[in-house]
Tab-separated table of C-alpha atoms in Angstrom:
chain	number	residue	atom	x	y	z
A	243	UNK	CA	0.337	147.638	17.073
A	244	UNK	CA	-1.648	148.738	20.142
A	245	UNK	CA	-4.033	146.009	21.389
A	246	UNK	CA	-7.721	146.957	21.348
A	247	UNK	CA	-9.303	148.311	24.513
A	248	UNK	CA	-11.316	145.724	26.484
A	249	UNK	CA	-14.539	147.704	26.194
A	250	UNK	CA	-13.962	148.218	22.467
A	251	UNK	CA	-13.749	144.432	22.075
A	252	UNK	CA	-17.088	144.034	23.873
A	253	UNK	CA	-18.767	146.697	21.786
A	254	UNK	CA	-17.485	145.031	18.625
A	255	UNK	CA	-19.265	141.871	19.835
A	256	UNK	CA	-22.493	143.853	20.296
A	257	UNK	CA	-22.301	144.185	24.093
A	258	UNK	CA	-22.585	147.397	26.106
A	259	UNK	CA	-19.934	147.354	28.895
A	260	UNK	CA	-21.659	147.611	32.293
A	261	UNK	CA	-19.587	145.699	34.852
A	262	UNK	CA	-16.667	146.975	36.889
A	263	UNK	CA	-13.353	145.920	35.306
A	264	UNK	CA	-11.201	145.521	38.428
A	265	UNK	CA	-9.876	141.976	38.056
A	266	UNK	CA	-6.341	141.325	36.892
A	267	UNK	CA	-4.656	138.270	35.397
A	268	UNK	CA	-4.016	136.602	38.751
A	269	UNK	CA	-7.570	137.256	39.945
A	270	UNK	CA	-8.956	135.684	36.788
A	271	UNK	CA	-6.803	132.584	37.291
A	272	UNK	CA	-7.738	132.510	40.970
A	273	UNK	CA	-11.480	132.165	40.366
A	274	UNK	CA	-11.061	129.080	38.153
A	275	UNK	CA	-8.509	127.522	40.497
A	276	UNK	CA	-10.872	128.170	43.429
A	277	UNK	CA	-13.788	126.542	41.607
A	278	UNK	CA	-11.799	123.426	40.621
A	279	UNK	CA	-10.762	123.201	44.297
A	280	UNK	CA	-8.779	119.990	44.646
A	281	UNK	CA	-9.361	120.075	48.408
A	282	UNK	CA	-13.098	119.779	47.702
A	283	UNK	CA	-13.195	117.323	44.808
A	284	UNK	CA	-10.172	115.270	45.796
A	285	UNK	CA	-11.343	114.889	49.394
A	286	UNK	CA	-15.066	114.387	48.695
A	287	UNK	CA	-14.481	111.707	46.054
A	288	UNK	CA	-11.534	109.996	47.726
A	289	UNK	CA	-13.811	107.278	49.126
A	290	UNK	CA	-15.309	106.697	45.673
A	291	UNK	CA	-11.816	106.137	44.326
A	292	UNK	CA	-10.940	103.614	47.057
A	293	UNK	CA	-13.833	101.389	46.001
A	294	UNK	CA	-13.560	101.977	42.252
A	295	UNK	CA	-10.072	100.740	41.406
A	296	UNK	CA	-8.071	101.839	44.409
A	297	UNK	CA	-4.695	103.628	44.356
A	298	UNK	CA	-3.476	102.557	40.921
A	299	UNK	CA	-6.666	103.771	39.233
A	300	UNK	CA	-6.937	106.914	41.376
A	301	UNK	CA	-3.457	108.135	40.490
A	302	UNK	CA	-3.318	106.729	36.959
A	303	UNK	CA	-6.576	108.317	35.884
A	304	UNK	CA	-5.661	111.558	37.646
A	305	UNK	CA	-2.599	111.806	35.400
A	306	UNK	CA	-4.492	110.839	32.229
A	307	UNK	CA	-7.636	112.900	32.781
A	308	UNK	CA	-5.677	115.883	34.055
A	309	UNK	CA	-3.631	115.883	30.865
A	310	UNK	CA	-6.683	115.554	28.633
A	311	UNK	CA	-8.489	118.267	30.584
A	312	UNK	CA	-5.528	120.542	29.970
A	313	UNK	CA	-5.984	120.000	26.228
A	314	UNK	CA	-9.680	120.902	26.524
A	315	UNK	CA	-8.812	124.011	28.549
A	316	UNK	CA	-6.225	125.083	25.966
A	317	UNK	CA	-8.669	124.568	23.107
A	318	UNK	CA	-11.465	126.424	24.867
A	319	UNK	CA	-9.040	129.189	25.869
A	320	UNK	CA	-8.354	129.821	22.186
A	321	UNK	CA	-12.079	130.515	21.649
A	322	UNK	CA	-12.384	132.542	24.870
A	323	UNK	CA	-9.670	134.868	23.582
A	324	UNK	CA	-11.833	135.607	20.538
A	325	UNK	CA	-15.055	136.028	22.575
A	326	UNK	CA	-14.195	137.272	26.101
A	327	UNK	CA	-17.696	137.765	27.551
A	328	UNK	CA	-19.597	136.851	30.724
A	329	UNK	CA	-21.734	134.463	28.724
A	330	UNK	CA	-18.822	132.083	28.324
A	331	UNK	CA	-19.524	128.915	26.308
A	332	UNK	CA	-23.053	129.814	25.185
A	333	UNK	CA	-21.948	133.137	23.644
A	334	UNK	CA	-19.108	131.396	21.808
A	335	UNK	CA	-21.431	128.616	20.631
A	336	UNK	CA	-23.919	131.046	19.134
A	337	UNK	CA	-21.276	133.166	17.446
A	338	UNK	CA	-19.780	130.058	15.876
A	339	UNK	CA	-22.854	127.895	15.282
A	340	UNK	CA	-26.038	129.937	15.465
A	341	UNK	CA	-28.885	130.615	17.880
A	342	UNK	CA	-29.936	127.061	18.651
A	343	UNK	CA	-26.372	126.033	19.500
A	344	UNK	CA	-26.148	129.019	21.835
A	345	UNK	CA	-29.490	128.277	23.491
A	346	UNK	CA	-28.800	124.601	24.233
A	347	UNK	CA	-25.242	125.322	25.364
A	348	UNK	CA	-26.489	128.086	27.625
A	349	UNK	CA	-29.073	125.952	29.362
A	350	UNK	CA	-26.625	123.097	29.896
A	351	UNK	CA	-23.998	125.476	31.250
A	352	UNK	CA	-26.501	127.239	33.519
A	353	UNK	CA	-27.875	124.019	34.999
A	354	UNK	CA	-24.339	122.696	35.433
A	355	UNK	CA	-23.293	125.825	37.323
A	356	UNK	CA	-26.367	125.740	39.581
A	357	UNK	CA	-25.840	122.027	40.246
A	358	UNK	CA	-22.203	122.735	41.072
A	359	UNK	CA	-23.168	125.331	43.677
A	360	UNK	CA	-25.625	122.884	45.236
A	361	UNK	CA	-23.006	120.131	45.313
A	362	UNK	CA	-20.109	122.249	46.578
A	363	UNK	CA	-21.945	124.085	49.338
A	364	UNK	CA	-23.937	121.043	50.470
A	365	UNK	CA	-20.660	119.118	50.568
A	366	UNK	CA	-19.167	121.878	52.714
A	367	UNK	CA	-22.166	121.598	55.025
A	368	UNK	CA	-21.576	117.848	55.334
A	369	UNK	CA	-17.912	118.408	56.200
A	370	UNK	CA	-18.913	120.994	58.805
A	371	UNK	CA	-21.271	118.378	60.246
A	372	UNK	CA	-18.367	115.905	60.433
A	373	UNK	CA	-16.289	118.528	62.256
A	374	UNK	CA	-19.141	119.168	64.714
A	375	UNK	CA	-19.336	115.447	65.404
A	376	UNK	CA	-15.607	115.327	66.184
A	377	UNK	CA	-15.563	118.515	68.229
A	378	UNK	CA	-18.877	118.453	70.102
A	379	UNK	CA	-20.229	114.924	69.506
A	380	UNK	CA	-23.166	116.401	67.595
A	381	UNK	CA	-24.554	113.814	65.211
A	382	UNK	CA	-25.434	115.499	61.905
A	383	UNK	CA	-28.924	114.954	60.487
A	384	UNK	CA	-30.367	115.830	57.063
A	385	UNK	CA	-32.201	118.764	58.674
A	386	UNK	CA	-29.103	120.157	60.408
A	387	UNK	CA	-27.027	119.745	57.247
A	388	UNK	CA	-29.681	121.632	55.290
A	389	UNK	CA	-29.618	124.491	57.795
A	390	UNK	CA	-25.831	124.740	57.548
A	391	UNK	CA	-26.154	124.635	53.763
A	392	UNK	CA	-28.633	127.533	53.846
A	393	UNK	CA	-26.291	129.564	56.057
A	394	UNK	CA	-23.375	128.963	53.651
A	395	UNK	CA	-25.464	130.063	50.672
A	396	UNK	CA	-26.556	133.196	52.536
A	397	UNK	CA	-22.920	134.019	53.321
A	398	UNK	CA	-21.924	133.565	49.692
A	399	UNK	CA	-24.792	135.740	48.532
A	400	UNK	CA	-23.733	138.561	50.849
A	401	UNK	CA	-20.048	138.349	49.908
A	402	UNK	CA	-20.771	138.364	46.179
A	403	UNK	CA	-23.199	141.267	46.517
A	404	UNK	CA	-20.392	143.432	47.911
A	405	UNK	CA	-18.713	143.673	44.513
A	406	UNK	CA	-16.047	142.091	42.348
A	407	UNK	CA	-13.148	143.649	44.280
A	408	UNK	CA	-13.967	141.615	47.424
A	409	UNK	CA	-14.585	138.486	45.341
A	410	UNK	CA	-11.177	138.920	43.707
A	411	UNK	CA	-9.443	139.306	47.079
A	412	UNK	CA	-11.151	136.184	48.443
A	413	UNK	CA	-10.243	134.159	45.359
A	414	UNK	CA	-6.625	135.297	45.581
A	415	UNK	CA	-6.495	134.222	49.225
A	416	UNK	CA	-8.120	130.945	48.168
A	417	UNK	CA	-5.228	130.107	45.819
A	418	UNK	CA	-2.646	130.336	48.571
A	419	UNK	CA	-4.970	128.685	51.099
A	420	UNK	CA	-5.418	125.665	48.839
A	421	UNK	CA	-1.768	125.314	47.866
A	422	UNK	CA	-0.671	125.903	51.451
A	423	UNK	CA	-3.354	123.516	52.653
A	424	UNK	CA	-2.089	120.727	50.397
A	425	UNK	CA	1.450	121.348	51.630
A	426	UNK	CA	0.361	121.281	55.284
A	427	UNK	CA	-1.819	118.170	54.911
A	428	UNK	CA	0.702	116.147	52.922
A	429	UNK	CA	3.666	117.381	54.961
A	430	UNK	CA	1.985	116.617	58.283
A	431	UNK	CA	0.858	113.162	57.208
A	432	UNK	CA	4.304	112.378	55.760
A	433	UNK	CA	6.289	113.502	58.795
A	434	UNK	CA	3.995	111.902	61.371
A	435	UNK	CA	5.724	109.039	63.269
A	436	UNK	CA	3.357	106.321	62.000
A	437	UNK	CA	3.760	103.488	59.474
A	438	UNK	CA	3.304	104.441	55.837
A	439	UNK	CA	2.208	102.450	52.814
A	440	UNK	CA	4.842	101.257	50.375
A	441	UNK	CA	5.520	102.808	46.991
A	442	UNK	CA	4.326	99.561	45.421
A	443	UNK	CA	0.970	99.824	47.213
A	444	UNK	CA	0.374	103.469	46.286
A	445	UNK	CA	1.200	103.054	42.596
A	446	UNK	CA	0.083	99.485	41.827
A	447	UNK	CA	-2.587	98.322	44.310
A	448	UNK	CA	-5.985	97.616	42.708
A	449	UNK	CA	-9.228	97.389	44.702
A	450	UNK	CA	-12.686	96.716	43.305
A	451	UNK	CA	-15.934	96.831	45.305
A	452	UNK	CA	-18.217	97.509	42.354
A	453	UNK	CA	-19.138	94.056	41.046
A	454	UNK	CA	-17.879	95.010	37.587
A	455	UNK	CA	-14.843	93.821	35.629
A	456	UNK	CA	-11.420	95.392	36.313
A	457	UNK	CA	-11.260	97.045	32.874
A	458	UNK	CA	-14.665	98.680	33.344
A	459	UNK	CA	-13.714	99.806	36.859
A	460	UNK	CA	-10.540	101.399	35.520
A	461	UNK	CA	-12.788	103.428	33.223
A	462	UNK	CA	-15.370	104.642	35.754
A	463	UNK	CA	-12.711	105.085	38.439
A	464	UNK	CA	-11.574	108.116	36.480
A	465	UNK	CA	-14.636	109.991	37.681
A	466	UNK	CA	-12.686	111.154	40.750
A	467	UNK	CA	-10.573	113.296	38.437
A	468	UNK	CA	-13.370	113.887	35.931
A	469	UNK	CA	-15.688	115.464	38.484
A	470	UNK	CA	-12.894	117.462	40.109
A	471	UNK	CA	-11.693	119.056	36.870
A	472	UNK	CA	-14.880	121.084	36.351
A	473	UNK	CA	-15.468	124.798	36.579
A	474	UNK	CA	-12.473	126.330	34.832
A	475	UNK	CA	-14.900	128.177	32.554
A	476	UNK	CA	-15.224	130.596	35.497
A	477	UNK	CA	-12.376	132.596	33.951
A	478	UNK	CA	-14.530	133.256	30.901
A	479	UNK	CA	-17.578	134.265	32.958
A	480	UNK	CA	-15.658	137.091	34.644
A	481	UNK	CA	-13.951	138.218	31.426
A	482	UNK	CA	-16.006	141.426	31.298
A	483	UNK	CA	-14.540	142.327	34.704
A	484	UNK	CA	-10.953	141.404	33.772
A	485	UNK	CA	-8.299	143.727	32.337
A	486	UNK	CA	-6.688	142.563	29.079
A	487	UNK	CA	-9.382	139.883	29.010
A	488	UNK	CA	-8.398	138.444	25.634
A	489	UNK	CA	-5.128	137.272	27.180
A	490	UNK	CA	-5.891	137.099	30.909
A	491	UNK	CA	-8.987	134.869	30.669
A	492	UNK	CA	-7.411	132.139	28.490
A	493	UNK	CA	-4.242	132.192	30.578
A	494	UNK	CA	-6.334	131.898	33.748
A	495	UNK	CA	-8.162	128.827	32.469
A	496	UNK	CA	-5.052	126.968	31.379
A	497	UNK	CA	-3.041	127.839	34.478
A	498	UNK	CA	-5.843	126.789	36.825
A	499	UNK	CA	-5.956	123.321	35.264
A	500	UNK	CA	-2.227	122.535	35.245
A	501	UNK	CA	-1.644	123.832	38.776
A	502	UNK	CA	-4.619	121.802	40.035
A	503	UNK	CA	-3.310	118.778	38.124
A	504	UNK	CA	0.060	118.862	39.894
A	505	UNK	CA	-1.221	119.799	43.359
A	506	UNK	CA	-4.043	117.245	43.214
A	507	UNK	CA	-1.637	114.417	42.427
A	508	UNK	CA	0.476	115.365	45.449
A	509	UNK	CA	-2.614	115.474	47.683
A	510	UNK	CA	-4.018	112.082	46.627
A	511	UNK	CA	-0.627	110.378	46.793
A	512	UNK	CA	-0.006	111.867	50.245
A	513	UNK	CA	-3.315	110.553	51.551
A	514	UNK	CA	-2.673	107.083	50.107
A	515	UNK	CA	0.799	106.834	51.624
A	516	UNK	CA	-0.621	107.792	55.047
A	517	UNK	CA	-3.641	105.430	55.028
A	518	UNK	CA	-3.403	102.949	57.898
A	519	UNK	CA	-6.302	100.540	57.304
A	520	UNK	CA	-7.986	100.282	53.910
A	521	UNK	CA	-11.284	98.762	55.047
A	522	UNK	CA	-11.597	100.948	58.136
A	523	UNK	CA	-10.949	104.045	56.030
A	524	UNK	CA	-13.672	103.047	53.583
A	525	UNK	CA	-16.190	102.301	56.322
A	526	UNK	CA	-15.342	105.207	58.610
A	527	UNK	CA	-18.026	106.351	61.038
A	528	UNK	CA	-17.269	109.955	60.056
A	529	UNK	CA	-18.566	109.300	56.535
A	530	UNK	CA	-15.467	111.036	55.152
A	531	UNK	CA	-12.539	108.627	54.451
A	532	UNK	CA	-9.788	111.289	54.473
A	533	UNK	CA	-10.935	112.326	57.951
A	534	UNK	CA	-10.367	108.751	59.111
A	535	UNK	CA	-6.813	108.960	57.758
A	536	UNK	CA	-6.322	112.177	59.722
A	537	UNK	CA	-7.642	110.490	62.882
A	538	UNK	CA	-5.503	107.387	62.478
A	539	UNK	CA	-2.301	109.349	61.886
A	540	UNK	CA	-2.736	112.477	64.013
A	541	UNK	CA	-5.493	111.774	66.522
A	542	UNK	CA	-8.599	113.925	67.123
A	543	UNK	CA	-6.860	117.294	67.547
A	544	UNK	CA	-4.744	116.997	64.418
A	545	UNK	CA	-7.677	115.625	62.435
A	546	UNK	CA	-9.854	118.573	63.366
A	547	UNK	CA	-7.141	121.054	62.403
A	548	UNK	CA	-6.698	119.510	58.939
A	549	UNK	CA	-10.449	119.199	58.487
A	550	UNK	CA	-10.809	122.940	59.107
A	551	UNK	CA	-8.311	123.602	56.307
A	552	UNK	CA	-10.485	121.560	53.936
A	553	UNK	CA	-13.743	123.193	55.063
A	554	UNK	CA	-12.417	126.718	54.523
A	555	UNK	CA	-11.154	125.718	51.065
A	556	UNK	CA	-14.616	124.397	50.223
A	557	UNK	CA	-16.194	127.671	51.358
A	558	UNK	CA	-13.824	129.584	49.078
A	559	UNK	CA	-14.773	127.213	46.270
A	560	UNK	CA	-18.521	127.723	46.687
A	561	UNK	CA	-18.113	131.495	46.836
A	562	UNK	CA	-16.158	131.508	43.565
A	563	UNK	CA	-18.769	129.304	41.901
A	564	UNK	CA	-21.554	131.696	42.922
A	565	UNK	CA	-19.562	134.533	41.313
A	566	UNK	CA	-19.132	132.599	38.052
A	567	UNK	CA	-22.751	131.424	37.936
A	568	UNK	CA	-24.154	134.880	38.639
A	569	UNK	CA	-22.245	136.335	35.681
A	570	UNK	CA	-23.564	133.610	33.420
A	571	UNK	CA	-27.117	134.270	34.675
A	572	UNK	CA	-26.605	137.988	34.043
A	573	UNK	CA	-25.334	137.375	30.508
A	574	UNK	CA	-28.011	134.793	29.659
A	575	UNK	CA	-30.651	137.231	30.910
A	576	UNK	CA	-29.063	139.967	28.810
A	577	UNK	CA	-29.833	137.671	25.897
A	578	UNK	CA	-33.458	137.417	27.130
A	579	UNK	CA	-33.131	133.680	27.696
A	580	UNK	CA	-34.477	133.427	31.259
A	581	UNK	CA	-38.008	134.156	32.494
A	582	UNK	CA	-37.911	137.533	34.225
A	583	UNK	CA	-34.734	138.417	32.331
A	584	UNK	CA	-35.087	142.155	32.963
A	585	UNK	CA	-34.672	141.553	36.687
A	586	UNK	CA	-31.743	139.137	36.534
A	587	UNK	CA	-29.713	141.289	34.137
A	588	UNK	CA	-29.829	144.449	36.286
A	589	UNK	CA	-26.522	145.826	37.515
A	590	UNK	CA	-26.141	147.527	40.872
A	591	UNK	CA	-25.317	151.178	40.161
A	592	UNK	CA	-22.911	151.394	43.127
A	593	UNK	CA	-20.977	148.114	42.955
A	594	UNK	CA	-21.382	147.468	39.200
A	595	UNK	CA	-22.319	143.907	40.160
A	596	UNK	CA	-25.345	141.908	38.900
A	597	UNK	CA	-26.736	141.598	42.431
A	598	UNK	CA	-30.053	140.019	41.535
A	599	UNK	CA	-28.272	137.374	39.493
A	600	UNK	CA	-26.150	136.644	42.590
A	601	UNK	CA	-29.264	135.876	44.631
A	602	UNK	CA	-30.685	133.801	41.785
A	603	UNK	CA	-27.467	131.766	41.986
A	604	UNK	CA	-28.031	131.279	45.717
A	605	UNK	CA	-31.767	130.561	45.965
A	606	UNK	CA	-32.104	128.097	43.085
A	607	UNK	CA	-29.344	125.722	44.334
A	608	UNK	CA	-31.041	125.682	47.738
A	609	UNK	CA	-34.275	124.577	46.072
A	610	UNK	CA	-32.367	121.955	44.059
A	611	UNK	CA	-30.877	120.479	47.229
A	612	UNK	CA	-34.126	120.260	49.225
A	613	UNK	CA	-34.786	116.638	48.100
A	614	UNK	CA	-31.728	115.664	50.198
A	615	UNK	CA	-34.012	115.967	53.234
A	616	UNK	CA	-35.813	112.842	52.101
A	617	UNK	CA	-33.586	111.012	49.601
A	618	UNK	CA	-29.822	111.112	49.048
A	619	UNK	CA	-30.436	109.442	45.679
A	620	UNK	CA	-32.736	112.258	44.571
A	621	UNK	CA	-30.164	114.816	45.605
A	622	UNK	CA	-27.476	112.911	43.698
A	623	UNK	CA	-29.669	112.974	40.610
A	624	UNK	CA	-29.991	116.748	40.764
A	625	UNK	CA	-26.358	117.574	41.476
A	626	UNK	CA	-25.165	115.093	38.818
A	627	UNK	CA	-26.011	117.767	36.258
A	628	UNK	CA	-22.869	119.564	37.439
A	629	UNK	CA	-20.477	117.511	35.349
A	630	UNK	CA	-22.772	116.219	32.592
A	631	UNK	CA	-24.055	119.766	32.090
A	632	UNK	CA	-20.773	121.619	32.181
A	633	UNK	CA	-18.271	119.320	30.454
A	634	UNK	CA	-20.183	119.159	27.106
A	635	UNK	CA	-20.366	122.958	27.039
A	636	UNK	CA	-16.565	123.081	27.048
A	637	UNK	CA	-16.383	120.894	23.962
A	638	UNK	CA	-19.178	122.509	21.936
A	639	UNK	CA	-17.417	125.844	21.191
A	640	UNK	CA	-14.209	123.967	20.350
A	641	UNK	CA	-16.091	121.694	17.939
A	642	UNK	CA	-17.862	124.641	16.299
A	643	UNK	CA	-14.585	126.546	15.908
A	644	UNK	CA	-13.043	123.492	14.229
A	645	UNK	CA	-16.088	123.169	11.985
A	646	UNK	CA	-15.676	126.747	10.754
A	647	UNK	CA	-12.171	125.937	9.533
A	648	UNK	CA	-10.373	128.912	8.043
A	649	UNK	CA	-13.395	131.150	8.683
A	650	UNK	CA	-12.682	131.038	12.423
A	651	UNK	CA	-10.746	134.077	13.627
A	652	UNK	CA	-8.608	133.468	16.721
A	653	UNK	CA	-7.970	136.084	19.371
A	654	UNK	CA	-4.503	137.207	20.487
A	655	UNK	CA	-4.089	134.070	22.665
A	656	UNK	CA	-4.101	131.163	20.240
A	657	UNK	CA	-2.728	127.669	19.743
A	658	UNK	CA	-1.895	128.546	16.158
A	659	UNK	CA	-1.142	125.499	14.004
A	660	UNK	CA	-1.730	123.236	17.006
A	661	UNK	CA	-5.345	124.370	17.337
A	662	UNK	CA	-6.802	121.652	15.108
A	663	UNK	CA	-4.946	118.541	16.415
A	664	UNK	CA	-5.343	119.614	20.047
A	665	UNK	CA	-8.986	120.545	19.441
A	666	UNK	CA	-9.839	117.194	17.855
A	667	UNK	CA	-8.416	115.295	20.836
A	668	UNK	CA	-10.260	117.641	23.199
A	669	UNK	CA	-13.643	117.112	21.519
A	670	UNK	CA	-13.243	113.320	21.437
A	671	UNK	CA	-12.323	113.337	25.134
A	672	UNK	CA	-15.372	115.471	26.027
A	673	UNK	CA	-17.674	113.006	24.246
A	674	UNK	CA	-16.059	109.988	25.921
A	675	UNK	CA	-15.986	111.423	29.462
A	676	UNK	CA	-19.623	112.560	29.161
A	677	UNK	CA	-20.635	108.988	28.297
A	678	UNK	CA	-18.533	107.661	31.188
A	679	UNK	CA	-20.286	110.055	33.576
A	680	UNK	CA	-23.570	108.355	32.667
A	681	UNK	CA	-22.433	104.714	33.053
A	682	UNK	CA	-23.514	102.515	36.005
A	683	UNK	CA	-21.036	102.740	38.873
A	684	UNK	CA	-22.058	99.885	41.185
A	685	UNK	CA	-23.632	96.451	40.765
A	686	UNK	CA	-26.311	95.361	41.387
A	687	UNK	CA	-28.114	98.427	40.088
A	688	UNK	CA	-30.841	99.544	42.517
A	689	UNK	CA	-32.666	102.762	43.298
A	690	UNK	CA	-29.879	103.704	45.693
A	691	UNK	CA	-26.955	102.791	43.414
A	692	UNK	CA	-28.440	103.932	40.088
A	693	UNK	CA	-26.387	106.620	38.326
A	694	UNK	CA	-28.820	109.426	37.551
A	695	UNK	CA	-26.367	111.503	35.512
A	696	UNK	CA	-27.777	110.301	32.184
A	697	UNK	CA	-31.329	110.997	33.325
A	698	UNK	CA	-30.477	114.505	34.456
A	699	UNK	CA	-28.672	115.187	31.155
A	700	UNK	CA	-31.744	114.024	29.231
A	701	UNK	CA	-34.018	116.198	31.373
A	702	UNK	CA	-31.720	119.204	30.868
A	703	UNK	CA	-31.794	118.727	27.085
A	704	UNK	CA	-35.577	118.294	27.164
A	705	UNK	CA	-35.925	121.490	29.195
A	706	UNK	CA	-33.739	123.324	26.694
A	707	UNK	CA	-35.829	121.987	23.799
A	708	UNK	CA	-39.147	122.947	25.398
A	709	UNK	CA	-37.995	126.428	26.345
A	710	UNK	CA	-36.587	126.939	22.867
A	711	UNK	CA	-39.904	126.051	21.251
A	712	UNK	CA	-42.060	128.013	23.689
A	713	UNK	CA	-40.071	131.223	24.040
A	714	UNK	CA	-36.507	130.934	22.782
A	715	UNK	CA	-37.298	131.327	19.077
A	716	UNK	CA	-39.422	134.361	19.913
A	717	UNK	CA	-37.417	136.269	22.539
A	718	UNK	CA	-33.793	135.139	22.447
A	719	UNK	CA	-31.184	137.519	21.042
A	720	UNK	CA	-27.509	137.169	21.780
A	721	UNK	CA	-26.311	140.537	23.028
A	722	UNK	CA	-29.495	142.595	23.495
A	723	UNK	CA	-27.139	145.538	23.905
A	724	UNK	CA	-29.912	148.066	23.615
A	725	UNK	CA	-31.643	146.858	26.792
A	726	UNK	CA	-29.187	148.147	29.381
A	727	UNK	CA	-30.849	148.450	32.795
A	728	UNK	CA	-28.068	149.543	35.150
A	729	UNK	CA	-30.255	151.104	37.832
A	730	UNK	CA	-30.651	148.608	40.672
A	731	UNK	CA	-33.202	150.922	42.287
A	732	UNK	CA	-35.651	150.453	39.419
A	733	UNK	CA	-38.897	148.685	40.255
A	734	UNK	CA	-38.559	144.904	40.501
A	735	UNK	CA	-41.886	144.423	38.812
A	736	UNK	CA	-40.691	145.913	35.549
A	737	UNK	CA	-38.899	142.737	34.638
A	738	UNK	CA	-40.820	140.200	36.742
A	739	UNK	CA	-41.929	136.775	35.729
């Protein structure tokens, strides 16, 4: 039997095909792998792991959470195969549970994506500041970091506006850059003629700076892996630009998780084996513990070279996240969910790219990060929505598919008889890890140490509820296929706020 044409699948779902379908199976996998970006998450949160359980918790929870994340990715991939659209989780949620499920899922997913862009690109700016301090003795300030952040966002906006072909090339390069980067970093640190930690230290040493009990620390220490394994829904958001999307998108999601799982373990273990002084690494003047490991083992020149590898990987990561977020913005606007939806859902007639949605995905994260000029805690509160916004939206479609029972129709990529047992475990894990994201992380709890993730989740749900009552019930419709506005040259005011 001949598989259905990709555009026929979209039209059967009530969507008019508008985007350029130039992404293959590898490109689809590459965008999710680039967004997960172990060289961003693993490096940025390495210091958190040192204080929240140390090596045994860092590696143990990486194995456990990576495995559970793979189950979530497999379960979600089953649903993606049935509904391969740019909307991703919100489209699946509405098809399986109704309008309100779609609306709430969409707002959580959107805010999570925007928070991820703010966190990734601001983190890249901070790493660039650390490199400038090593290279030119320039001390980074909040203002200089914000300027670098703005420049990175501008770059990502320009690259994504050029079309999906360039984005696909960059993501493909990103895969090999990250895997090669891990090999270079771990290989260099391993072969360097310096003392190395013992196997016993790397796999059994426990360290607790939190003020909480060891069992509790073992739980919250898993956030290093939990925060890193976010963003693999990117494969679903570019499904309308992927050939054989019903198979390529689910395969891309699953592959991105297991490859990141293996490579991330190698990276973290390599850093732990090479660490020279635990306390000095935690309290490094660079503000980035892995950079201190680089300095101790390789000296300034080697440290700067490895730091550049990480920075470039982070730039690839942010660019991929802008691509994924812009497609979600485009799809959500196609459903008339956002104010000014007619503007954000326009497609450039030349590149077949939702250019205005790209710039939405660049400008809003900049606004979200502005509080970092005055308060790191405020910035942390805003970017915390990354994980607590995105992770629940992975579990919601899986739960709704399970709830439908035999009425749920799988796509060509399916778990078959394993769908229910794997899905149940996946949903339970999503609930548990979301609660863990919101737990206190350091004692005593002060304004600076307070975990704002729960607050931001509550605000996101409140925003979704208010927008649903004020305009969602009136304007929202899932596909809005009859509102195609492909002409980018049309007047901006036609769909303004």
